[in-house]
Amino acid sequence: MQYKYNQNNLDSIFLLGYFNYYGIEITENNIQAFNLFIKASKQDHILAQYFVGLCYQFGHGTGKNEKLAFEYFEKSANKDFAEGIFKIGCFYYFGVWVKKDLEKAAYLYEKAANLGNNVAQKNLSIMYINGEGVDKDHNKAFKLSKHSAEGGCKEGISGLGYCYDIGIGTSVNKQKAFELYQKAADLGDTIAQNILGDKYEMGNGMWKDINKAIYWFEKSAKQGLQKAQNSLKNLKK
C-alpha cells in the first residue's frame, strides 16, 4: 500500500523514513529512509537524528562514516535520549572513532541505564563484574542484570543466568541459571545458545545429550559465534 504523509509534519516525515528503513507497508528503501531521516533531523527531530546515526554507522542508504554516526548519536544523546547515550557509550567502550575510554563508557552506560535502556544495564553489569572503568561490584552487577532481564533484554536474561551460574551477587543456583539460559537462547541470544550447547555436551547438571548440544551450537554458529562453530566441528568429527 502507498503510505501518504504530511510533508510539513516532522513526525510524519520520520515515520515514512522508518517505514522505508524496515520495509513496513512499503518496499524497504534505505536511501529513501536516509534522506527522510536527514530532512527531519535538520529540524531537531531526536529519533531522526538517532536513525541518521544508525545509517552512517552501518552504511544504510549512505556510506559508512563513524565520525558522522558519532555526531548524530551525540545530537540525540544531548537531548537525554537513552539509546543515543548508549550508542556514544559503545563508541567509547570499543574506541570507535574516539579514543577508548572505559570510565567514560561506564558513565554513559549508567546514564542510559538509569533512563531505562536494558542493553546499557546489561553492558554496565559486565563492567562491574570485570572492573572495567569502575571498581568491581558483584552486587551492582547482579542488580543491573536483573533489571535488564526484567526489561526483556535477551542478553540481560543470559547475563542474569551467568550470575546464578557462577554466584555473582547471589547464591549459585544452577537450575535457575539453566532456565534463564534456555529463555535467552529461545529469544535468539547467541551466547546463551552456545552455553546450552556446552552444558548438553558436558552433561553439567543434567543428562548429557549430544543431539541437543549440536542443535544449540548450530543455532549459535549460524549467528557467527566462532566458539560455537569450533565446538560444532569437533562434535561432528
Coordinates of N, CA and C in Angstrom, one line a residue:
M1 N 0.8 -1.2 0.0 CA 0.0 0.0 0.0 C 0.9 1.2 0.0
Q2 N 0.4 2.3 -0.5 CA 1.1 3.6 -0.5 C 0.9 4.4 0.7
Y3 N 1.9 4.7 1.5 CA 1.8 5.5 2.7 C 1.8 6.9 2.3
K4 N 0.8 7.7 2.7 CA 0.7 9.1 2.5 C 1.1 9.9 3.7
Y5 N 1.9 10.9 3.6 CA 2.3 11.6 4.7 C 2.3 13.1 4.5
N6 N 2.2 13.8 5.6 CA 2.2 15.3 5.6 C 3.7 15.8 5.5
Q7 N 4.1 16.4 4.4 CA 5.4 16.8 4.1 C 5.9 17.8 5.1
N8 N 5.0 18.5 5.8 CA 5.4 19.5 6.7 C 5.4 19.1 8.2
N9 N 5.0 17.8 8.4 CA 5.0 17.3 9.8 C 6.2 16.5 10.1
L10 N 7.0 16.8 11.1 CA 8.3 16.1 11.3 C 8.1 14.7 11.7
D11 N 7.1 14.4 12.5 CA 6.8 13.0 12.9 C 6.4 12.2 11.7
S12 N 5.6 12.8 10.8 CA 5.2 12.1 9.6 C 6.3 11.8 8.7
I13 N 7.2 12.8 8.6 CA 8.4 12.6 7.7 C 9.3 11.4 8.3
F14 N 9.5 11.5 9.6 CA 10.3 10.4 10.3 C 9.6 9.1 10.1
L15 N 8.3 9.0 10.3 CA 7.6 7.7 10.2 C 7.7 7.1 8.8
L16 N 7.6 8.0 7.8 CA 7.8 7.4 6.4 C 9.2 6.9 6.3
G17 N 10.2 7.6 6.8 CA 11.6 7.1 6.8 C 11.7 5.8 7.5
Y18 N 11.1 5.7 8.7 CA 11.1 4.4 9.5 C 10.5 3.3 8.7
F19 N 9.3 3.6 8.0 CA 8.7 2.5 7.2 C 9.6 2.1 6.0
N20 N 10.3 3.0 5.4 CA 11.2 2.7 4.4 C 12.4 1.9 4.9
Y21 N 12.9 2.3 6.1 CA 14.0 1.6 6.7 C 13.8 0.2 7.0
Y22 N 12.6 -0.1 7.5 CA 12.3 -1.5 7.9 C 11.4 -2.2 6.9
G23 N 11.0 -1.6 5.9 CA 10.1 -2.2 4.9 C 8.7 -2.5 5.4
I24 N 8.2 -1.5 6.2 CA 6.8 -1.7 6.7 C 5.8 -1.1 5.8
E25 N 4.9 -1.9 5.3 CA 3.8 -1.5 4.4 C 4.3 -1.1 3.0
I26 N 5.6 -0.8 2.9 CA 6.2 -0.4 1.6 C 7.5 -1.2 1.4
T27 N 8.0 -1.2 0.2 CA 9.3 -1.9 -0.1 C 10.4 -1.2 0.7
E28 N 11.3 -2.0 1.3 CA 12.4 -1.4 2.0 C 13.3 -0.6 1.1
N29 N 13.6 0.6 1.5 CA 14.4 1.5 0.7 C 15.3 2.4 1.6
N30 N 16.5 1.9 1.9 CA 17.4 2.6 2.8 C 17.8 4.0 2.3
I31 N 17.9 4.2 1.0 CA 18.3 5.5 0.5 C 17.2 6.5 0.8
Q32 N 16.0 6.1 0.5 CA 14.8 7.0 0.8 C 14.7 7.3 2.3
A33 N 14.9 6.2 3.1 CA 14.8 6.3 4.5 C 15.9 7.3 5.0
F34 N 17.1 7.2 4.5 CA 18.2 8.1 5.0 C 17.8 9.5 4.6
N35 N 17.3 9.8 3.4 CA 17.0 11.2 3.0 C 15.9 11.8 3.9
L36 N 14.9 10.9 4.2 CA 13.8 11.4 5.1 C 14.3 11.7 6.5
F37 N 15.2 10.8 7.0 CA 15.7 11.0 8.4 C 16.6 12.3 8.4
I38 N 17.4 12.5 7.4 CA 18.2 13.7 7.3 C 17.3 15.0 7.3
K39 N 16.2 14.9 6.5 CA 15.3 16.0 6.4 C 14.7 16.4 7.8
A40 N 14.2 15.3 8.5 CA 13.6 15.6 9.9 C 14.7 16.0 10.9
S41 N 15.9 15.4 10.7 CA 16.9 15.7 11.7 C 17.4 17.1 11.7
K42 N 17.3 17.7 10.5 CA 17.8 19.1 10.3 C 16.9 20.1 11.2
Q43 N 15.7 19.6 11.5 CA 14.8 20.4 12.3 C 14.7 19.8 13.8
D44 N 15.8 19.1 14.2 CA 16.0 18.7 15.5 C 15.0 17.6 16.0
H45 N 14.6 16.7 15.1 CA 13.8 15.6 15.4 C 14.7 14.5 16.1
I46 N 14.6 14.2 17.3 CA 15.5 13.4 18.1 C 15.6 12.0 17.5
L47 N 14.5 11.3 17.2 CA 14.6 9.9 16.7 C 15.2 9.9 15.3
A48 N 14.9 11.0 14.5 CA 15.5 11.1 13.2 C 17.0 11.2 13.3
Q49 N 17.5 12.0 14.2 CA 18.9 12.1 14.4 C 19.6 10.8 14.8
Y50 N 18.9 10.1 15.7 CA 19.4 8.7 16.1 C 19.5 7.8 14.9
F51 N 18.5 7.8 14.1 CA 18.4 6.9 12.9 C 19.4 7.3 11.8
V52 N 19.7 8.6 11.7 CA 20.8 9.1 10.8 C 22.1 8.5 11.3
G53 N 22.3 8.5 12.6 CA 23.5 7.8 13.2 C 23.6 6.4 12.8
L54 N 22.4 5.7 12.9 CA 22.4 4.2 12.6 C 22.8 4.1 11.1
C55 N 22.2 4.9 10.2 CA 22.5 4.8 8.8 C 24.0 5.0 8.5
Y56 N 24.6 6.0 9.2 CA 26.1 6.2 9.0 C 26.9 5.1 9.6
Q57 N 26.4 4.6 10.7 CA 27.2 3.5 11.4 C 27.3 2.2 10.6
F58 N 26.1 1.9 10.0 CA 26.1 0.6 9.2 C 26.1 0.8 7.7
G59 N 26.1 2.0 7.2 CA 26.1 2.2 5.8 C 24.8 1.9 5.2
H60 N 23.7 2.2 5.8 CA 22.4 2.0 5.3 C 21.9 3.3 4.6
G61 N 21.8 3.2 3.3 CA 21.3 4.3 2.5 C 22.4 5.4 2.2
T62 N 23.6 5.2 2.8 CA 24.7 6.1 2.6 C 26.0 5.4 2.9
G63 N 27.1 6.0 2.7 CA 28.4 5.4 3.0 C 28.6 5.3 4.5
K64 N 29.3 4.3 5.0 CA 29.7 4.2 6.4 C 30.6 5.4 6.8
N65 N 30.3 6.0 7.9 CA 31.0 7.1 8.4 C 30.9 7.2 9.9
E66 N 31.9 6.7 10.6 CA 31.9 6.6 12.1 C 31.9 8.0 12.7
K67 N 32.6 8.9 12.1 CA 32.6 10.3 12.7 C 31.2 10.9 12.7
L68 N 30.5 10.8 11.5 CA 29.2 11.4 11.4 C 28.2 10.6 12.3
A69 N 28.4 9.2 12.3 CA 27.5 8.4 13.2 C 27.6 8.9 14.6
F70 N 28.8 9.1 15.1 CA 29.0 9.6 16.5 C 28.4 11.0 16.7
E71 N 28.5 11.9 15.7 CA 28.0 13.2 15.8 C 26.4 13.2 15.9
Y72 N 25.8 12.3 15.1 CA 24.3 12.3 15.2 C 23.8 11.6 16.4
F73 N 24.5 10.5 16.9 CA 24.2 9.9 18.1 C 24.3 10.9 19.3
E74 N 25.3 11.7 19.2 CA 25.6 12.7 20.2 C 24.5 13.8 20.2
K75 N 24.0 14.1 19.0 CA 22.9 15.1 19.0 C 21.7 14.6 19.8
S76 N 21.3 13.3 19.6 CA 20.2 12.7 20.3 C 20.5 12.5 21.8
A77 N 21.8 12.2 22.1 CA 22.2 12.0 23.5 C 22.2 13.3 24.3
N78 N 22.5 14.4 23.6 CA 22.4 15.7 24.3 C 21.0 16.1 24.7
K79 N 20.0 15.4 24.1 CA 18.6 15.7 24.5 C 18.1 14.6 25.4
D80 N 19.1 13.9 26.1 CA 18.7 12.8 27.0 C 18.0 11.6 26.4
F81 N 18.3 11.3 25.2 CA 17.7 10.2 24.5 C 18.5 8.9 24.9
A82 N 17.9 8.0 25.6 CA 18.7 6.9 26.2 C 19.5 6.1 25.2
E83 N 18.9 5.8 24.0 CA 19.5 5.0 23.0 C 20.7 5.7 22.4
G84 N 20.6 7.0 22.3 CA 21.7 7.8 21.8 C 22.9 7.8 22.8
I85 N 22.6 8.0 24.1 CA 23.6 7.9 25.1 C 24.3 6.6 25.1
F86 N 23.5 5.5 25.0 CA 24.1 4.2 25.0 C 25.0 4.0 23.8
K87 N 24.6 4.5 22.7 CA 25.5 4.3 21.5 C 26.8 5.1 21.7
I88 N 26.8 6.3 22.2 CA 28.0 7.0 22.5 C 28.9 6.2 23.5
G89 N 28.2 5.6 24.5 CA 29.0 4.8 25.4 C 29.7 3.6 24.7
C90 N 29.0 3.0 23.7 CA 29.6 1.9 22.9 C 30.8 2.4 22.2
F91 N 30.7 3.6 21.6 CA 31.9 4.2 20.9 C 33.1 4.3 21.8
Y92 N 32.8 4.8 23.0 CA 34.0 5.0 23.9 C 34.5 3.6 24.5
Y93 N 33.6 2.7 24.6 CA 34.0 1.4 25.1 C 34.9 0.7 24.1
F94 N 34.5 0.7 22.9 CA 35.3 0.0 21.9 C 36.4 0.8 21.2
G95 N 36.3 2.1 21.5 CA 37.3 3.0 20.8 C 37.0 3.2 19.4
V96 N 35.7 3.4 19.0 CA 35.3 3.6 17.6 C 35.3 5.1 17.4
W97 N 36.2 5.5 16.5 CA 36.4 6.9 16.1 C 37.0 7.8 17.2
V98 N 36.4 7.6 18.5 CA 37.0 8.3 19.6 C 38.0 7.4 20.3
K99 N 38.9 8.0 21.2 CA 39.8 7.3 21.9 C 39.1 6.4 23.0
K100 N 39.5 5.1 23.1 CA 38.9 4.2 24.0 C 39.0 4.8 25.4
D101 N 37.8 4.9 26.2 CA 37.8 5.4 27.5 C 36.7 4.7 28.3
L102 N 37.2 3.7 29.1 CA 36.3 2.8 29.8 C 35.5 3.6 30.9
E103 N 36.1 4.5 31.5 CA 35.4 5.3 32.6 C 34.3 6.1 31.9
K104 N 34.6 6.7 30.8 CA 33.6 7.5 30.1 C 32.4 6.6 29.6
A105 N 32.8 5.4 29.1 CA 31.8 4.4 28.7 C 30.9 4.0 29.8
A106 N 31.5 3.7 31.0 CA 30.7 3.3 32.2 C 29.8 4.4 32.6
Y107 N 30.3 5.7 32.6 CA 29.4 6.8 32.9 C 28.2 6.9 32.0
L108 N 28.5 6.8 30.7 CA 27.4 6.9 29.7 C 26.4 5.7 29.8
Y109 N 27.0 4.5 30.0 CA 26.1 3.3 30.2 C 25.2 3.5 31.4
E110 N 25.8 4.0 32.5 CA 25.0 4.2 33.7 C 23.9 5.3 33.5
K111 N 24.2 6.3 32.7 CA 23.2 7.3 32.4 C 22.1 6.8 31.6
A112 N 22.5 6.0 30.6 CA 21.4 5.3 29.7 C 20.6 4.3 30.5
A113 N 21.4 3.5 31.4 CA 20.7 2.5 32.2 C 19.7 3.1 33.2
N114 N 20.0 4.3 33.7 CA 19.1 5.0 34.6 C 17.9 5.5 33.9
L115 N 18.0 5.7 32.6 CA 16.9 6.1 31.7 C 16.1 4.9 31.2
G116 N 16.5 3.7 31.6 CA 15.8 2.5 31.3 C 16.3 1.7 30.1
N117 N 17.5 2.0 29.6 CA 18.0 1.2 28.5 C 18.5 -0.1 29.0
N118 N 17.8 -1.2 28.6 CA 18.1 -2.5 29.1 C 19.4 -3.1 28.6
V119 N 19.9 -2.7 27.4 CA 21.2 -3.2 26.9 C 22.3 -2.5 27.7
A120 N 22.1 -1.2 28.0 CA 23.1 -0.5 28.8 C 23.2 -1.1 30.2
Q121 N 22.1 -1.5 30.7 CA 22.1 -2.1 32.0 C 22.9 -3.4 32.0
K122 N 22.7 -4.2 30.9 CA 23.5 -5.4 30.8 C 25.0 -5.2 30.6
N123 N 25.3 -4.2 29.7 CA 26.7 -3.9 29.4 C 27.4 -3.3 30.7
L124 N 26.7 -2.5 31.5 CA 27.3 -2.0 32.7 C 27.5 -3.1 33.7
S125 N 26.6 -4.0 33.8 CA 26.8 -5.2 34.7 C 28.1 -5.9 34.4
I126 N 28.4 -6.1 33.1 CA 29.6 -6.8 32.8 C 30.8 -6.0 33.2
M127 N 30.7 -4.7 33.1 CA 31.8 -3.8 33.5 C 32.1 -3.9 35.0
Y128 N 31.0 -4.0 35.8 CA 31.1 -4.2 37.2 C 31.6 -5.6 37.6
I129 N 31.3 -6.6 36.8 CA 31.9 -7.9 37.0 C 33.4 -7.9 36.8
N130 N 33.8 -7.3 35.7 CA 35.2 -7.3 35.3 C 36.1 -6.2 35.9
G131 N 35.4 -5.2 36.5 CA 36.1 -4.0 37.0 C 36.7 -3.1 35.8
E132 N 35.9 -3.0 34.8 CA 36.3 -2.1 33.6 C 35.7 -0.7 33.8
G133 N 36.6 0.2 34.0 CA 36.2 1.6 34.1 C 35.5 1.9 35.4
V134 N 35.2 0.9 36.2 CA 34.6 1.0 37.5 C 35.2 0.0 38.5
D135 N 35.0 0.2 39.8 CA 35.5 -0.8 40.7 C 34.6 -2.0 40.6
K136 N 35.2 -3.2 40.8 CA 34.4 -4.4 40.8 C 33.3 -4.4 41.8
D137 N 32.1 -4.7 41.5 CA 31.0 -4.7 42.4 C 30.0 -5.7 41.9
H138 N 30.0 -6.9 42.5 CA 29.1 -8.0 42.1 C 27.7 -7.8 42.4
N139 N 27.4 -7.1 43.5 CA 26.1 -6.8 43.9 C 25.4 -5.9 42.9
K140 N 26.1 -4.8 42.5 CA 25.6 -3.9 41.4 C 25.4 -4.7 40.1
A141 N 26.4 -5.6 39.8 CA 26.3 -6.3 38.6 C 25.0 -7.2 38.5
F142 N 24.7 -7.8 39.7 CA 23.5 -8.7 39.8 C 22.3 -7.8 39.6
K143 N 22.2 -6.7 40.3 CA 21.0 -5.8 40.2 C 20.8 -5.3 38.8
L144 N 21.9 -4.9 38.1 CA 21.7 -4.4 36.8 C 21.3 -5.5 35.8
S145 N 21.9 -6.7 36.0 CA 21.4 -7.9 35.2 C 20.0 -8.2 35.4
K146 N 19.5 -8.1 36.6 CA 18.1 -8.4 37.0 C 17.2 -7.4 36.3
H147 N 17.6 -6.1 36.4 CA 16.8 -5.0 35.8 C 16.7 -5.2 34.2
S148 N 17.8 -5.6 33.6 CA 17.9 -5.8 32.2 C 17.0 -7.0 31.8
A149 N 17.1 -8.1 32.6 CA 16.3 -9.3 32.3 C 14.8 -9.0 32.4
E150 N 14.5 -8.2 33.5 CA 13.1 -7.9 33.7 C 12.5 -7.0 32.6
G151 N 13.4 -6.3 31.9 CA 13.0 -5.4 30.8 C 12.9 -6.2 29.5
G152 N 13.2 -7.5 29.5 CA 13.0 -8.4 28.4 C 14.3 -8.4 27.5
C153 N 15.4 -7.9 27.9 CA 16.6 -7.9 27.1 C 17.2 -9.3 27.1
K154 N 17.3 -10.0 25.9 CA 17.8 -11.3 25.9 C 19.2 -11.5 26.4
E155 N 20.0 -10.5 26.1 CA 21.4 -10.5 26.6 C 21.4 -10.3 28.2
G156 N 20.5 -9.6 28.7 CA 20.4 -9.4 30.1 C 19.9 -10.6 30.8
I157 N 19.0 -11.4 30.1 CA 18.5 -12.6 30.7 C 19.6 -13.6 30.7
S158 N 20.4 -13.7 29.7 CA 21.6 -14.6 29.7 C 22.6 -14.2 30.7
G159 N 22.8 -12.8 30.9 CA 23.7 -12.3 31.9 C 23.3 -12.7 33.3
L160 N 21.9 -12.6 33.6 CA 21.4 -13.0 34.9 C 21.6 -14.5 35.1
G161 N 21.5 -15.3 34.0 CA 21.8 -16.7 34.1 C 23.2 -16.9 34.6
Y162 N 24.1 -16.1 34.0 CA 25.5 -16.3 34.4 C 25.8 -15.9 35.8
C163 N 25.0 -14.9 36.3 CA 25.2 -14.5 37.7 C 24.8 -15.7 38.6
Y164 N 23.7 -16.4 38.3 CA 23.2 -17.5 39.1 C 24.2 -18.7 38.9
D165 N 24.7 -18.9 37.7 CA 25.6 -20.0 37.4 C 26.9 -19.9 38.2
I166 N 27.5 -18.7 38.3 CA 28.8 -18.6 38.9 C 28.6 -18.1 40.4
G167 N 27.5 -17.5 40.7 CA 27.3 -16.9 42.0 C 27.8 -15.5 42.1
I168 N 27.4 -14.6 41.2 CA 27.8 -13.2 41.2 C 26.7 -12.4 41.8
G169 N 26.9 -11.9 43.0 CA 25.9 -11.1 43.7 C 24.8 -11.8 44.2
T170 N 24.8 -13.1 44.1 CA 23.7 -14.0 44.6 C 24.3 -15.4 44.8
S171 N 23.5 -16.3 45.4 CA 23.9 -17.7 45.6 C 23.8 -18.4 44.3
V172 N 24.7 -19.4 44.2 CA 24.7 -20.2 43.0 C 23.4 -21.0 42.9
N173 N 22.8 -21.0 41.8 CA 21.6 -21.8 41.5 C 21.6 -22.3 40.1
K174 N 22.2 -23.5 39.9 CA 22.4 -24.0 38.5 C 21.1 -24.2 37.8
Q175 N 20.0 -24.6 38.5 CA 18.8 -24.8 37.8 C 18.2 -23.5 37.3
K176 N 18.2 -22.5 38.2 CA 17.8 -21.1 37.8 C 18.6 -20.6 36.6
A177 N 19.9 -20.8 36.7 CA 20.8 -20.4 35.6 C 20.4 -21.1 34.3
F178 N 20.2 -22.4 34.3 CA 19.8 -23.1 33.1 C 18.5 -22.6 32.5
E179 N 17.5 -22.3 33.4 CA 16.2 -21.8 32.9 C 16.4 -20.5 32.2
L180 N 17.2 -19.6 32.8 CA 17.5 -18.3 32.2 C 18.2 -18.4 30.9
Y181 N 19.2 -19.3 30.8 CA 20.0 -19.6 29.5 C 19.0 -20.1 28.5
Q182 N 18.1 -21.0 28.9 CA 17.1 -21.5 27.9 C 16.2 -20.4 27.4
K183 N 15.8 -19.5 28.3 CA 14.9 -18.4 27.9 C 15.6 -17.5 26.9
A184 N 16.8 -17.1 27.3 CA 17.6 -16.2 26.4 C 17.9 -16.9 25.1
A185 N 18.2 -18.2 25.1 CA 18.5 -18.9 23.8 C 17.3 -19.0 22.9
D186 N 16.2 -19.2 23.5 CA 14.9 -19.2 22.7 C 14.6 -17.9 22.1
L187 N 15.1 -16.8 22.8 CA 14.9 -15.4 22.2 C 16.0 -15.1 21.2
G188 N 17.0 -16.0 21.0 CA 18.0 -15.8 20.0 C 19.3 -15.3 20.4
D189 N 19.6 -15.3 21.8 CA 20.9 -14.9 22.2 C 21.9 -15.9 21.9
T190 N 22.9 -15.5 21.1 CA 23.9 -16.4 20.6 C 24.8 -17.0 21.7
I191 N 25.1 -16.1 22.8 CA 26.0 -16.6 23.9 C 25.2 -17.7 24.7
A192 N 24.0 -17.4 25.0 CA 23.2 -18.4 25.7 C 23.0 -19.7 24.9
Q193 N 22.9 -19.6 23.6 CA 22.8 -20.8 22.8 C 24.1 -21.6 22.9
N194 N 25.2 -20.9 22.9 CA 26.5 -21.6 23.0 C 26.7 -22.3 24.3
I195 N 26.2 -21.6 25.4 CA 26.4 -22.1 26.7 C 25.5 -23.4 26.9
L196 N 24.3 -23.3 26.3 CA 23.5 -24.5 26.4 C 24.1 -25.7 25.6
G197 N 24.8 -25.4 24.5 CA 25.5 -26.4 23.8 C 26.6 -27.0 24.6
D198 N 27.3 -26.2 25.3 CA 28.4 -26.7 26.2 C 27.8 -27.5 27.3
K199 N 26.7 -27.1 27.9 CA 26.1 -27.8 29.0 C 25.6 -29.2 28.6
Y200 N 24.9 -29.2 27.4 CA 24.4 -30.5 26.9 C 25.6 -31.4 26.5
E201 N 26.7 -30.8 26.0 CA 27.8 -31.7 25.6 C 28.5 -32.3 26.8
M202 N 28.7 -31.5 27.8 CA 29.4 -32.0 29.0 C 28.5 -32.7 30.0
G203 N 27.2 -32.4 29.9 CA 26.3 -33.1 30.9 C 26.3 -32.4 32.2
N204 N 26.7 -31.1 32.2 CA 26.8 -30.4 33.5 C 25.4 -30.1 34.1
G205 N 25.1 -30.8 35.2 CA 23.9 -30.5 35.9 C 22.6 -31.1 35.3
M206 N 22.8 -32.0 34.3 CA 21.7 -32.6 33.6 C 22.2 -33.8 32.8
W207 N 21.2 -34.5 32.2 CA 21.6 -35.6 31.3 C 22.3 -35.1 30.1
K208 N 23.4 -35.8 29.8 CA 24.2 -35.5 28.6 C 23.3 -35.8 27.3
D209 N 23.3 -34.8 26.4 CA 22.5 -35.0 25.2 C 23.3 -34.3 24.0
I210 N 24.0 -35.2 23.3 CA 24.8 -34.6 22.2 C 23.9 -34.0 21.1
N211 N 22.8 -34.6 20.8 CA 21.9 -34.1 19.8 C 21.4 -32.6 20.1
K212 N 21.1 -32.4 21.4 CA 20.7 -31.1 21.8 C 21.9 -30.1 21.8
A213 N 23.1 -30.7 22.1 CA 24.3 -29.9 22.1 C 24.5 -29.4 20.6
I214 N 24.4 -30.3 19.7 CA 24.6 -29.9 18.3 C 23.5 -28.9 17.8
Y215 N 22.3 -29.1 18.3 CA 21.2 -28.2 17.9 C 21.5 -26.7 18.4
W216 N 22.0 -26.6 19.6 CA 22.2 -25.2 20.1 C 23.5 -24.7 19.6
F217 N 24.5 -25.5 19.4 CA 25.8 -25.0 18.7 C 25.5 -24.5 17.3
E218 N 24.6 -25.2 16.6 CA 24.2 -24.8 15.2 C 23.5 -23.5 15.2
K219 N 22.6 -23.3 16.2 CA 21.9 -22.0 16.3 C 22.8 -20.9 16.5
S220 N 23.8 -21.1 17.4 CA 24.8 -20.0 17.7 C 25.7 -19.8 16.6
A221 N 26.2 -20.9 16.0 CA 27.2 -20.8 14.9 C 26.6 -20.1 13.7
K222 N 25.3 -20.3 13.4 CA 24.7 -19.6 12.3 C 24.6 -18.1 12.5
Q223 N 24.7 -17.6 13.8 CA 24.8 -16.2 14.0 C 26.2 -15.7 14.1
G224 N 27.1 -16.6 13.8 CA 28.5 -16.1 13.6 C 29.4 -16.3 14.8
L225 N 29.0 -17.0 15.9 CA 29.9 -17.1 17.0 C 30.9 -18.2 16.8
Q226 N 32.2 -17.7 16.7 CA 33.3 -18.6 16.4 C 33.4 -19.8 17.3
K227 N 33.2 -19.5 18.6 CA 33.4 -20.6 19.6 C 32.4 -21.7 19.3
A228 N 31.2 -21.4 19.0 CA 30.2 -22.4 18.7 C 30.5 -23.1 17.4
Q229 N 31.0 -22.4 16.4 CA 31.4 -23.0 15.1 C 32.5 -24.1 15.4
N230 N 33.5 -23.7 16.3 CA 34.6 -24.7 16.6 C 34.1 -25.9 17.3
S231 N 33.1 -25.7 18.3 CA 32.6 -26.8 19.0 C 31.8 -27.7 18.1
L232 N 31.1 -27.1 17.2 CA 30.3 -27.9 16.2 C 31.2 -28.8 15.4
K233 N 32.3 -28.2 14.9 CA 33.2 -29.0 14.1 C 33.8 -30.2 14.9
N234 N 34.1 -29.9 16.1 CA 34.7 -31.0 17.0 C 33.7 -32.1 17.2
L235 N 32.4 -31.7 17.4 CA 31.3 -32.7 17.7 C 31.0 -33.6 16.5
K236 N 31.2 -33.0 15.3 CA 30.8 -33.7 14.1 C 31.9 -34.4 13.4
K237 N 33.1 -34.4 14.1 CA 34.3 -35.2 13.6 C 34.0 -36.7 13.6

